Coordinates of C-alpha atoms and ligand atoms in Angstrom, one line a residue:
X1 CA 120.4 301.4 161.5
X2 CA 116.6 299.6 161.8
X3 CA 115.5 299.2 164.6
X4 CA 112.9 296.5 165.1
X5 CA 110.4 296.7 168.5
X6 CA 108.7 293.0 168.9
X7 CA 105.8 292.8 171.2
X8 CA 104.8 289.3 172.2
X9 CA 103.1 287.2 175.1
X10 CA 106.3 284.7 174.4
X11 CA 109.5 286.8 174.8
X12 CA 111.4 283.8 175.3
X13 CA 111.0 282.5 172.6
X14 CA 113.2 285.2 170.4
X15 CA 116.4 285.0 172.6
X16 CA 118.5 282.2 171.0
X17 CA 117.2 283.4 167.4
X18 CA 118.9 287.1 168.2
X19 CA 121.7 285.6 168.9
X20 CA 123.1 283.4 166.2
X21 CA 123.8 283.5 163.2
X22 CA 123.3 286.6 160.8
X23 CA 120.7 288.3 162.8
X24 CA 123.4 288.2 165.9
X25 CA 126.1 289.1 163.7
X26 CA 123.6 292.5 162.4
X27 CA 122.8 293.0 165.9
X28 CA 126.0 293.0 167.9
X29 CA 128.0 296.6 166.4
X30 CA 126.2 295.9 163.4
X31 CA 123.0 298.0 161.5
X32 CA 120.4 296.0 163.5
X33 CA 119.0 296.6 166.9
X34 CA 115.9 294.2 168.2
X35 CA 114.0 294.6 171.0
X36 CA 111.4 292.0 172.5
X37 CA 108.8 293.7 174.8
X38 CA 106.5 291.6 176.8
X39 CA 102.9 292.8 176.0
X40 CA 101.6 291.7 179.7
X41 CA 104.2 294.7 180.9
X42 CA 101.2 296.7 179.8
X43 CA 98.3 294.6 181.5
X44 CA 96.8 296.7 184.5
X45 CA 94.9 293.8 186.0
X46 CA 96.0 291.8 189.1
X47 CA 96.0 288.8 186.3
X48 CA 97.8 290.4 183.7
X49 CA 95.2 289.8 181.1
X50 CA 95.7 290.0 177.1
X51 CA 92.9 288.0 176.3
X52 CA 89.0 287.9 176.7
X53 CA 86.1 286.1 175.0
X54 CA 84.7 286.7 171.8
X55 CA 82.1 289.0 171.6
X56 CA 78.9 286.5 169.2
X57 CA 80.2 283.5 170.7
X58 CA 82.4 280.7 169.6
X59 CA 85.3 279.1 170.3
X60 CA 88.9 280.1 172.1
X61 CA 89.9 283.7 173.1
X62 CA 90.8 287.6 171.4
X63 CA 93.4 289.2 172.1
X64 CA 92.0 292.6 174.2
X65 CA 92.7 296.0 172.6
X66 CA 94.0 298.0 175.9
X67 CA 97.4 296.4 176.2
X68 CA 98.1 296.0 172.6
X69 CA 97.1 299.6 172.0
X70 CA 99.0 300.6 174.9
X71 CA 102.2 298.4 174.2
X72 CA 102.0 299.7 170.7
X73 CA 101.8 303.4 171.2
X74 CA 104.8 303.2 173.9
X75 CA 107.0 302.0 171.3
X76 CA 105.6 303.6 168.5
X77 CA 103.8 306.4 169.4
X78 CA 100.8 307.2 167.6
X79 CA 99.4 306.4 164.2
X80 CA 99.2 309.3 162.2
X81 CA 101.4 311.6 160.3
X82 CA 104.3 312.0 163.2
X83 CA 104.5 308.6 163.5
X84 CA 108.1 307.3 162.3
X85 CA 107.5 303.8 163.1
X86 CA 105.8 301.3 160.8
X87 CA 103.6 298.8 162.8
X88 CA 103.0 295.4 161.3
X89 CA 100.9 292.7 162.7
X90 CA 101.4 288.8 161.9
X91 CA 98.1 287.5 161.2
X92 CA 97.1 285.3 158.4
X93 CA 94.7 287.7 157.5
X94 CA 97.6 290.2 156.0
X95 CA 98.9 290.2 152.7
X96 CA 101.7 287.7 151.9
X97 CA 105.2 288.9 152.7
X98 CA 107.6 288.7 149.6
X99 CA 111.2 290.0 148.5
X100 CA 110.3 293.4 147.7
X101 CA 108.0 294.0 151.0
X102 CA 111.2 293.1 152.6
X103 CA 113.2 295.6 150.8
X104 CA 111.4 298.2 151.2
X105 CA 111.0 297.8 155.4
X106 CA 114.7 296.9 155.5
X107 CA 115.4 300.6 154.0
X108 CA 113.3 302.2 156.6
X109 CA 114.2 303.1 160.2
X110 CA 111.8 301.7 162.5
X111 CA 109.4 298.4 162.7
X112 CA 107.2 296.7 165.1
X113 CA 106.0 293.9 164.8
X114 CA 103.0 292.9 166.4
X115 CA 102.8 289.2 167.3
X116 CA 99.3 287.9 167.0
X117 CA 98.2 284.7 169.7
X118 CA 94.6 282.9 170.3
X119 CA 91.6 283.4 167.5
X120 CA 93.0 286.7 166.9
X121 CA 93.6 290.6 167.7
X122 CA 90.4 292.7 168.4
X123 CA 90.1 294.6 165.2
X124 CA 89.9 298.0 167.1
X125 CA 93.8 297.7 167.6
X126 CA 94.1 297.3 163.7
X127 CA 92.2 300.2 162.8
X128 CA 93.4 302.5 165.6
X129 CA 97.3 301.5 165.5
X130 CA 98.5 299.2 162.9
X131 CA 100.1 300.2 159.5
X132 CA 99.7 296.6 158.2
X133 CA 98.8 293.1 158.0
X134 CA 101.2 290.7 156.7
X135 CA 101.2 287.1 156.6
X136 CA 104.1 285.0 155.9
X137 CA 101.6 281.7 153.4
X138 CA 99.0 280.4 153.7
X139 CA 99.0 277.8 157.0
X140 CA 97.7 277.6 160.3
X141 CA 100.6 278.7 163.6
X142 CA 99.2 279.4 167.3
X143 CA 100.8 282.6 167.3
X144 CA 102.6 285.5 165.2
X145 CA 106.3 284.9 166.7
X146 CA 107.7 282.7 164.4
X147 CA 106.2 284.8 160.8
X148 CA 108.2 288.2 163.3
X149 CA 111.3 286.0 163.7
X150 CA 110.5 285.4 159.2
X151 CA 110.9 288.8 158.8
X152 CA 113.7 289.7 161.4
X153 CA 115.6 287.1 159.8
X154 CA 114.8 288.6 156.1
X155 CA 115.4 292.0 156.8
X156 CA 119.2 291.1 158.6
X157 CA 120.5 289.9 156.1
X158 CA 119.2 292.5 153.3
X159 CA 121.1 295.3 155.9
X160 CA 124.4 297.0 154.8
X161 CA 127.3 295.2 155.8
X162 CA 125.5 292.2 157.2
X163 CA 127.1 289.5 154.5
X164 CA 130.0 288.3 153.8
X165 CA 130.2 288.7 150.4
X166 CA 128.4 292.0 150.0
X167 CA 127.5 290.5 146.1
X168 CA 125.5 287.9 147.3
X169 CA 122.4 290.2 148.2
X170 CA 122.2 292.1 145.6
X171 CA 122.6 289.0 143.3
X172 CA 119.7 287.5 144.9
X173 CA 117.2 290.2 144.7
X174 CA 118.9 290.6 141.0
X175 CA 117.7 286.8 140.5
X176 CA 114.9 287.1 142.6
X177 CA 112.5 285.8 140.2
X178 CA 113.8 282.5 139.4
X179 CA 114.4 279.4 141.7
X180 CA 117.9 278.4 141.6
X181 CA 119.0 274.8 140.3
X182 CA 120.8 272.4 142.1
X183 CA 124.0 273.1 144.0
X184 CA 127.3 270.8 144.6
X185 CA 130.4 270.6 146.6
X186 CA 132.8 267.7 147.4
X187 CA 133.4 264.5 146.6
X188 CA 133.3 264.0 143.1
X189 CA 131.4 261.1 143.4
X190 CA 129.3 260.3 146.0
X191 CA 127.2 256.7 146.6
X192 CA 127.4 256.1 142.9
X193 CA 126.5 260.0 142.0
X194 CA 128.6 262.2 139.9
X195 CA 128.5 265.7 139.8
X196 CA 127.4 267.1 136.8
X197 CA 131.0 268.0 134.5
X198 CA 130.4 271.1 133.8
X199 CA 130.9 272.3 136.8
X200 CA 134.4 270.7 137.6
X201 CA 135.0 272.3 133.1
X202 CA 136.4 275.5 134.9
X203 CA 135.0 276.8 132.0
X204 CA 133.0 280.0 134.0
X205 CA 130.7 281.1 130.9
X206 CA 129.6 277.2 130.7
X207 CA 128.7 277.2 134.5
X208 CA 127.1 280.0 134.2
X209 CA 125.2 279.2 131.0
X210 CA 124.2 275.9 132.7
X211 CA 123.0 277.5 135.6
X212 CA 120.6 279.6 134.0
X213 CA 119.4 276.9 132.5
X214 CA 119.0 275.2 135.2
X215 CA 117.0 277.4 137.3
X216 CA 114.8 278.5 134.1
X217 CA 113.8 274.7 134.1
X218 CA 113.6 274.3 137.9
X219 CA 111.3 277.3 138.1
X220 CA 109.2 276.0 135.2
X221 CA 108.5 272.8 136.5
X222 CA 107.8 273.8 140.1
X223 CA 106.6 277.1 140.0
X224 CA 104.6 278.1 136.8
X225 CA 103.4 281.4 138.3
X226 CA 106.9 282.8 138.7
X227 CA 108.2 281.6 135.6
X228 CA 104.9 283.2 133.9
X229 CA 106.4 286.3 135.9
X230 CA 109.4 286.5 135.0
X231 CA 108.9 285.4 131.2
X232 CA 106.9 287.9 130.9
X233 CA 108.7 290.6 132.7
X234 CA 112.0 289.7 129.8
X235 CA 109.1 290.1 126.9
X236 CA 109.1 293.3 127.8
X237 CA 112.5 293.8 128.5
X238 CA 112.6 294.4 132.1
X239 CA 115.4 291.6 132.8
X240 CA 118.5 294.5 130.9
X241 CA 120.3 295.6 134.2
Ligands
JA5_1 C1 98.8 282.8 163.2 C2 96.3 283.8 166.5 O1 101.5 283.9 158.1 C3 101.2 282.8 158.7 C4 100.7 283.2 160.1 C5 99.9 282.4 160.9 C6 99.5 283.0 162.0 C7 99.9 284.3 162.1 S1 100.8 284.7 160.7 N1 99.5 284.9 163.2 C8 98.7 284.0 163.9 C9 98.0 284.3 165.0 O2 97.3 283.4 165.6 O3 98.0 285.4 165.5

């Protein structure tokens, strides 16, 4: 079971995300259980307050360290050694999220994830309760909810028992370093368009010879850096499985 703690100025917006789809299907009897927590349940002023100026000036708001900190350490407890829970906070200032950052959380037991709003957090709440930063690329959002809902969304579907076809996962992380090529289903022929005939051949080691070409030349042609990855990971033979 994960167990996954949001905390979030915008609790609203996670309800119909929870509830379709995989994630719903992971939550309800399944090896997911979310939680969104409103961080001004933690305010203690008549205003509710979660953000102040910016200490040096400039422009737009911080977010203020006393409810985060507090917010945080209900659900989490406190950093340190006893703490079971891994905190993460969604700021573009984190290190980018990728496959294997997923599977690694997605084996643990307990997130929270810590969404970010106005210019920023104060940095005292990242020294004195998160784990770490993450970011989901490199683009501007007003807030951290939709990078949480990235990972919620990642992490569901990586859970025991969560897909269909319990394959499909592991083939995926398997294939993890290559784009794939093109798909097709019906018709035949669409507006003029044939699908390629290799893939109506029934002949499975052609498919699957022609996928693999296919997604070699894909990832060549749009991504260079992973296909310098993964070229040089089979160089040294780290493709065998
Ligand atoms: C903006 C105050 O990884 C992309 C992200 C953009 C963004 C994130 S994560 N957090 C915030 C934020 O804005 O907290």
């Amino acid at each position: 079971m994960l167990r996954i703690d949001v905390i979030s100025i915008f609790p609203g917006l996670f309800e119909p995300f929870l509830s379709e789809s995989i994630v719903g299907i992971a939550r309800r009897g399944g090896p997911l259980a979310v939680q969104v927590h409103d961080l001004r349940d933690w305010t203690q002023d008549r205003h509710r307050s979660v953000d102040d100026a910016p200490y040096g000036g400039g422009p737009g708001m911080v977010m203020k360290p006393e409810p985060l900190v507090a917010a945080i350490e209900a659900v989490a407890g406190e950093k340190g050694p006893e703490r079971q829970a891994r905190v993460l906070l969604l700021t573009p200032q984190g290190e980018r999220l990728d496959q294997a950052r997923l599977e690694g959380w997605a084996a643990g037991e307990h997130l929270v994830l810590v969404c970010g709003r106005y210019e920023g957090v104060d940095q005292r709440v990242v020294e004195l309760a998160v784990d770490e930063e993450v970011s989901i690329g490199d683009f501007v959002l007003s807030g951290g909810e939709i990078p949480a809902m990235v990972l919620i969304e990642g992490l569901a579907r990586l859970l025991p028992g969560v897909l269909g076809n319990p394959d499909s996962a592991i083939w995926e992380s398997f294939r993890g370093d290559l784009l794939e090529g093109p798909h097709y289903t019906r018709p035949p022929e669409f507006r003029g368009r044939a699908v390629p005939a290799v893939l109506r051949s029934g002949d499975h080691a052609a498919v699957a010879r022609w996928r693999a070409e296919q997604a070699r030349e894909t990832t060549k042609r749009r991504r260079p850096d992973l296909w310098e990855l993964a070229s040089g990971r089979v160089g040294r033979g780290e493709d065998e499985k």
